[in-house]
XYZ file of C-alpha atoms in Angstrom:
438
model
C 105.862 151.350 -51.696
C 102.701 150.387 -50.890
C 101.292 150.722 -54.632
C 104.363 148.380 -55.344
C 102.697 146.267 -52.835
C 99.373 146.747 -54.044
C 99.899 146.172 -57.592
C 101.440 142.245 -57.180
C 105.209 142.647 -56.595
C 105.750 141.812 -59.747
C 109.806 143.198 -60.242
C 112.317 144.038 -57.123
C 112.633 147.569 -56.633
C 115.960 149.843 -56.375
C 116.287 154.171 -56.303
C 115.050 155.912 -59.389
C 118.673 158.126 -58.518
C 119.924 157.852 -62.635
C 123.152 155.766 -62.348
C 125.438 158.982 -63.870
C 124.536 160.804 -60.671
C 126.680 158.442 -58.114
C 129.939 159.466 -57.238
C 131.030 155.409 -58.631
C 132.534 155.717 -62.456
C 130.242 153.236 -63.120
C 126.443 152.938 -63.899
C 124.545 149.977 -62.167
C 122.421 147.931 -65.088
C 120.496 146.791 -62.792
C 117.812 149.726 -62.754
C 117.371 148.964 -66.404
C 114.376 146.049 -65.253
C 113.908 146.643 -61.590
C 110.936 148.938 -60.076
C 112.341 152.484 -59.878
C 111.851 153.906 -56.451
C 112.162 158.146 -56.287
C 113.494 158.728 -52.770
C 114.639 162.779 -53.404
C 115.504 163.680 -50.053
C 118.597 165.486 -50.134
C 118.213 167.986 -47.206
C 120.050 168.160 -42.979
C 116.805 168.332 -40.949
C 118.329 169.302 -37.177
C 121.383 169.469 -35.423
C 120.819 169.305 -32.216
C 124.121 170.065 -29.687
C 122.298 168.689 -26.390
C 122.459 165.370 -27.853
C 125.052 165.477 -30.616
C 123.802 164.969 -33.139
C 122.639 165.954 -36.585
C 120.132 164.045 -38.410
C 120.009 164.468 -42.587
C 118.680 162.710 -45.186
C 120.389 159.937 -47.653
C 120.452 162.336 -50.248
C 123.114 165.834 -47.781
C 126.187 165.538 -49.652
C 128.876 166.082 -47.288
C 129.748 169.873 -48.776
C 126.036 170.234 -47.729
C 127.495 168.952 -44.096
C 130.484 170.873 -43.892
C 128.688 174.279 -44.327
C 126.226 174.274 -41.818
C 127.914 172.233 -38.845
C 131.621 174.052 -38.762
C 130.126 178.039 -38.357
C 128.204 176.828 -35.695
C 131.707 175.249 -34.318
C 130.768 171.387 -34.780
C 131.253 168.374 -37.305
C 131.624 164.510 -37.860
C 134.487 162.722 -36.565
C 135.090 161.248 -39.770
C 133.614 163.214 -42.874
C 134.897 162.020 -46.388
C 136.746 164.859 -48.222
C 134.774 164.634 -51.393
C 131.920 167.255 -51.392
C 129.530 165.712 -53.420
C 129.726 162.298 -51.553
C 126.008 161.481 -49.995
C 125.945 160.416 -46.907
C 123.614 157.607 -48.222
C 126.065 155.997 -50.321
C 128.682 156.686 -47.532
C 126.455 154.502 -45.352
C 124.828 151.625 -47.430
C 128.583 151.918 -49.301
C 131.321 152.887 -47.247
C 133.651 155.821 -45.944
C 136.389 157.026 -45.129
C 138.894 159.469 -43.624
C 142.221 160.640 -41.715
C 140.898 160.494 -38.106
C 139.276 157.089 -38.931
C 141.773 155.468 -36.636
C 139.723 156.924 -33.874
C 136.852 156.597 -35.095
C 136.236 154.090 -37.878
C 134.653 153.936 -40.578
C 131.517 156.550 -41.514
C 129.028 153.852 -40.427
C 130.038 153.519 -37.300
C 129.794 157.454 -36.565
C 125.826 156.470 -37.076
C 122.813 156.719 -33.966
C 120.830 155.771 -35.952
C 118.677 154.867 -39.346
C 115.319 155.076 -40.767
C 114.171 152.569 -43.570
C 111.276 152.005 -45.367
C 111.684 147.695 -45.452
C 109.574 145.625 -48.322
C 105.958 145.899 -47.010
C 106.297 149.867 -46.966
C 106.755 150.130 -43.038
C 108.754 152.909 -41.240
C 111.183 151.077 -39.014
C 113.861 153.079 -36.975
C 116.979 151.438 -35.670
C 120.009 151.243 -33.447
C 122.437 149.403 -30.866
C 119.248 149.666 -28.604
C 116.309 149.209 -31.210
C 116.089 146.791 -33.642
C 120.215 146.419 -33.590
C 120.627 143.637 -35.690
C 119.123 145.940 -38.208
C 121.497 148.273 -37.361
C 124.471 146.438 -37.913
C 122.851 144.792 -40.861
C 122.762 148.158 -43.240
C 125.993 149.595 -43.636
C 127.763 147.562 -46.496
C 124.074 146.297 -47.564
C 124.129 148.925 -51.028
C 120.108 149.510 -50.712
C 119.429 145.808 -50.755
C 117.502 145.914 -46.943
C 115.134 148.800 -47.086
C 115.422 152.722 -48.296
C 117.336 154.555 -46.422
C 115.165 157.829 -45.255
C 117.450 159.449 -42.696
C 120.070 158.751 -40.575
C 121.151 160.541 -37.835
C 124.984 161.390 -37.360
C 127.487 161.512 -34.452
C 128.709 164.939 -34.027
C 131.680 166.840 -31.747
C 133.401 170.432 -31.536
C 135.327 171.642 -34.009
C 137.550 174.173 -34.127
C 139.022 176.607 -37.069
C 142.405 175.119 -38.292
C 143.981 172.470 -38.576
C 148.603 172.043 -38.260
C 149.283 169.589 -40.352
C 153.112 168.669 -40.035
C 154.159 166.799 -43.881
C 156.874 164.388 -43.145
C 159.202 163.714 -46.590
C 159.814 159.723 -46.343
C 162.452 158.134 -47.978
C 161.566 154.613 -47.873
C 159.215 152.054 -47.650
C 159.962 150.668 -44.315
C 160.225 154.465 -43.242
C 157.026 153.963 -44.222
C 155.991 151.099 -42.942
C 157.565 152.023 -39.572
C 154.972 154.791 -38.697
C 151.693 153.503 -39.540
C 153.507 150.320 -36.795
C 154.367 153.362 -34.251
C 150.881 153.410 -31.756
C 152.321 156.899 -30.371
C 151.407 157.908 -33.853
C 147.597 157.009 -33.540
C 147.162 158.566 -30.307
C 148.702 161.668 -30.770
C 147.269 162.965 -33.325
C 143.757 163.981 -35.326
C 144.226 162.988 -38.830
C 146.727 160.899 -40.662
C 146.982 159.914 -44.216
C 149.998 159.125 -46.598
C 151.004 160.531 -50.306
C 153.608 157.278 -51.588
C 155.007 158.815 -54.519
C 156.839 155.601 -55.775
C 158.328 152.570 -54.872
C 160.598 154.685 -51.830
C 159.629 157.475 -51.888
C 156.198 158.751 -49.666
C 154.767 161.807 -47.438
C 153.774 160.659 -44.268
C 151.364 163.661 -42.965
C 149.714 164.325 -39.076
C 147.637 167.301 -38.085
C 145.413 168.774 -35.721
C 142.819 171.203 -35.026
C 143.515 173.739 -32.897
C 141.947 178.248 -32.906
C 145.824 179.269 -33.127
C 147.596 179.907 -35.839
C 150.617 181.748 -36.975
C 149.117 184.045 -39.354
C 152.447 183.685 -41.772
C 151.542 179.548 -42.306
C 148.110 179.871 -42.674
C 147.354 178.325 -45.912
C 143.767 178.531 -47.491
C 145.151 175.094 -50.303
C 141.227 175.538 -50.821
C 141.103 178.240 -53.754
C 140.941 178.011 -56.612
C 144.441 179.695 -57.513
C 146.297 177.635 -54.837
C 148.099 174.437 -56.515
C 146.082 171.022 -56.536
C 146.398 169.098 -52.994
C 148.490 166.205 -53.958
C 151.575 168.491 -55.900
C 151.402 170.508 -52.980
C 152.712 168.377 -50.979
C 154.732 166.497 -52.799
C 156.679 169.935 -52.172
C 158.375 168.135 -49.467
C 160.018 165.662 -51.066
C 162.342 168.635 -52.594
C 162.319 171.217 -49.369
C 162.063 168.784 -46.067
C 159.400 169.008 -43.461
C 157.021 171.772 -42.581
C 154.203 172.646 -40.675
C 151.161 174.423 -42.194
C 147.669 175.989 -40.848
C 145.223 174.584 -42.976
C 141.434 176.509 -42.771
C 138.626 173.201 -41.025
C 136.822 172.620 -43.945
C 139.801 173.801 -46.619
C 141.531 170.034 -44.852
C 138.444 168.110 -45.235
C 137.594 169.408 -49.048
C 141.423 168.564 -50.183
C 141.517 166.275 -52.140
C 137.793 168.092 -54.430
C 139.867 170.458 -57.143
C 142.359 167.227 -58.161
C 139.516 164.879 -57.500
C 142.993 163.240 -55.925
C 144.698 163.369 -58.738
C 142.488 161.697 -61.914
C 142.196 165.410 -63.121
C 145.545 165.574 -64.151
C 144.369 163.180 -66.369
C 141.680 164.944 -67.829
C 142.730 168.588 -67.615
C 147.090 168.058 -67.905
C 147.955 171.552 -67.221
C 144.810 172.268 -64.772
C 147.960 172.721 -62.500
C 149.375 175.777 -64.129
C 149.681 178.646 -62.848
C 148.234 180.262 -65.368
C 144.792 178.490 -65.526
C 144.439 177.866 -61.932
C 144.214 181.475 -61.428
C 142.452 182.692 -64.650
C 140.457 179.492 -64.845
C 141.221 177.330 -61.715
C 137.679 178.596 -60.225
C 135.686 175.996 -63.003
C 137.365 173.241 -61.837
C 136.688 169.856 -60.767
C 134.206 169.366 -63.556
C 131.264 166.958 -61.730
C 131.958 163.594 -61.170
C 127.827 163.255 -63.359
C 128.285 165.387 -65.411
C 131.639 163.413 -67.039
C 129.549 160.484 -66.398
C 126.294 162.319 -68.082
C 128.390 162.995 -71.234
C 131.031 160.365 -71.363
C 130.998 158.689 -74.816
C 131.618 154.698 -74.899
C 134.653 155.475 -76.417
C 135.998 157.216 -72.826
C 134.354 154.193 -71.035
C 136.395 151.615 -73.020
C 139.614 153.507 -72.694
C 139.329 153.385 -68.632
C 138.270 150.693 -68.187
C 141.149 149.154 -70.408
C 143.816 151.668 -68.796
C 142.942 152.942 -65.986
C 142.505 151.517 -62.374
C 139.737 152.530 -59.587
C 140.580 150.619 -56.172
C 140.118 151.132 -53.126
C 141.851 147.826 -51.223
C 141.532 147.623 -47.767
C 144.076 145.780 -46.002
C 145.772 145.078 -42.297
C 148.429 147.597 -41.423
C 150.259 144.507 -40.236
C 150.408 143.945 -43.943
C 151.381 146.571 -45.798
C 154.595 145.928 -46.380
C 153.911 143.515 -48.911
C 150.511 145.729 -49.830
C 152.641 148.104 -51.516
C 155.211 145.031 -52.874
C 152.091 143.988 -54.560
C 150.700 147.186 -55.741
C 153.713 147.912 -57.448
C 154.196 144.495 -58.787
C 150.249 144.833 -60.106
C 150.524 148.325 -61.258
C 153.218 150.336 -60.497
C 151.145 153.271 -59.952
C 151.609 156.207 -58.602
C 150.389 158.314 -56.619
C 148.465 156.679 -53.896
C 146.594 157.694 -50.491
C 147.970 156.156 -47.933
C 144.542 156.234 -44.904
C 144.475 154.340 -41.471
C 141.580 153.143 -40.603
C 140.187 151.208 -37.133
C 137.896 148.326 -38.027
C 135.494 147.700 -34.659
C 135.003 144.190 -33.838
C 131.039 144.538 -34.182
C 128.706 142.272 -35.834
C 127.611 142.658 -39.980
C 129.371 142.481 -43.481
C 132.656 143.709 -42.212
C 134.906 143.346 -39.572
C 138.038 142.118 -38.517
C 138.906 137.977 -38.528
C 139.530 137.741 -34.863
C 137.482 138.575 -31.727
C 139.317 142.168 -31.596
C 139.478 145.355 -32.775
C 142.631 146.096 -35.938
C 144.241 148.631 -37.409
C 143.349 148.818 -41.004
C 144.866 150.862 -44.087
C 142.715 151.751 -46.897
C 145.095 151.742 -50.132
C 143.804 153.785 -52.501
C 145.029 153.569 -56.074
C 143.294 155.887 -59.007
C 145.074 156.374 -62.296
C 146.706 155.474 -65.018
C 149.394 151.736 -64.122
C 152.637 151.802 -65.495
C 153.541 147.959 -64.553
C 154.219 146.550 -67.481
C 152.012 143.111 -69.067
C 149.254 145.387 -66.538
C 145.762 144.451 -68.207
C 142.840 145.729 -66.068
C 140.484 142.322 -65.607
C 143.408 140.021 -64.242
C 144.990 142.333 -62.349
C 142.201 143.055 -60.602
C 141.810 139.880 -60.018
C 145.406 139.513 -58.833
C 144.501 142.262 -56.639
C 141.448 140.827 -54.823
C 142.869 137.411 -55.142
C 145.399 139.390 -52.619
C 143.483 140.942 -50.349
C 141.495 137.974 -49.866
C 143.842 135.424 -49.065
C 145.407 138.567 -46.332
C 142.077 139.548 -44.562
C 141.263 142.392 -46.047
C 138.080 143.647 -48.144
C 137.385 145.793 -51.688
C 135.291 149.141 -51.729
C 132.402 148.173 -53.560
C 132.123 151.612 -55.639
C 135.193 150.047 -57.263
C 135.055 146.793 -60.199
C 134.793 143.896 -58.602
C 135.533 140.922 -60.528
C 135.166 138.292 -57.054
C 132.926 135.653 -58.073
C 129.478 135.271 -56.388
C 131.254 132.286 -53.526
C 134.356 134.701 -53.207
C 132.617 138.030 -52.613
C 130.587 135.689 -50.098
C 133.904 134.853 -48.073
C 135.518 137.972 -47.815
C 132.448 139.652 -46.272
C 130.637 137.904 -43.994
C 126.426 137.469 -44.636
C 125.428 135.831 -41.736
C 122.990 139.000 -39.899
C 122.748 140.046 -43.509
C 121.083 136.895 -45.015
C 119.396 137.174 -41.778
C 118.064 140.514 -42.110
C 117.152 139.983 -45.221
C 114.806 136.479 -45.190
C 113.107 138.814 -41.767
C 112.296 141.722 -43.668
C 111.289 139.103 -46.769
C 113.811 140.830 -48.825
C 114.302 138.081 -51.097
C 110.948 139.496 -53.477
C 111.867 142.648 -53.066
C 115.741 143.754 -53.210
C 118.839 142.397 -55.514
C 121.880 141.049 -53.100
C 124.431 142.799 -52.386
C 126.527 141.356 -55.521
C 123.964 142.016 -57.586
C 124.215 145.443 -57.888
C 127.779 145.179 -57.699
C 130.141 142.943 -59.163
C 131.455 143.987 -62.644
C 128.360 142.367 -64.782
C 126.215 144.488 -63.326
C 127.603 147.852 -63.779
C 128.415 149.829 -67.571
């Protein structure tokens, strides 16, 4: 970066990580015209149990973190489930997990960041040191500086998760469950999988060291049924309880990439396939992107949706109705999270903490007349109208004005000016809008 400064800042910068290597199904076109900076930092640097922090580099993955921390009796408060998600991506983008109703989004469990900024200097920020930068970094997509390390909060963990599966027969019953305050206070983990407009399975879980031996289910073993299919069994078999080893729970959606692997390997959950070839899946998303031809890419764009929309829990009923109307896509993933009233790009519209819901839609919509661009635009308009947010790994068709309205740029703009970013890094919108990706 100092060399870039000395050579006259001829073009703006971004990381040199290839587009096929990230978890998004898109590749950034902007990398073709920017100065690519190598940031090959992928290690766990330190576990400090006295301070209750783990210090990691930006390309350390969630799979690495759980493999390191769980045997030591520690975990992250919020640990997103796909193995290949990186710390840098979860900070510069966004991360969520079923514990987020207690702890918020991934970045809200971060203690400090170290960044190399446009002038080549190393800057550390936290709530007490350079707080404006600390709050501006999350969701900024590498447009304020290059993240080189982060300190993350860690908490004690236990061996198992006691999981309760509750079949739900109406949308209103599901909405009522998510609006009960005692549900949030009593449980470590909460999520739901919605299988139709009326049927879903509501799941609560709590860490424990004790388990009934005949109810232990190591769901992560390659010969086991895919998790979402296993959950669906509650609709026919009724409520049940089981104990899942903690690391298996954290990565329960990894083997089937939620449920999108079924579109790639339709027979992947067949018992014979699982026992003979289950150890081979899932394929790395990066491999799928690297080997994806133009025809396959066009089919994904025309027929499939990958979106996470974040809306207030108070709007959940209307949101589910709208998703059904526009997409008719199931399953849907529902994950509640507490959105803290803090400075930055994303915060509640009112000056108080508020419970939000991540509605994850992944797959092929069956709604009559579905068309990717107009249908996604209508979803974006609905979310914006209801004080919600769009996760930016996904295709975004927001205009620049709509984008700045959805995300509060006041602190971000201040830091861009203070750190002299205009000639060093693109703005967020330039990196995440649909025209910037292929």
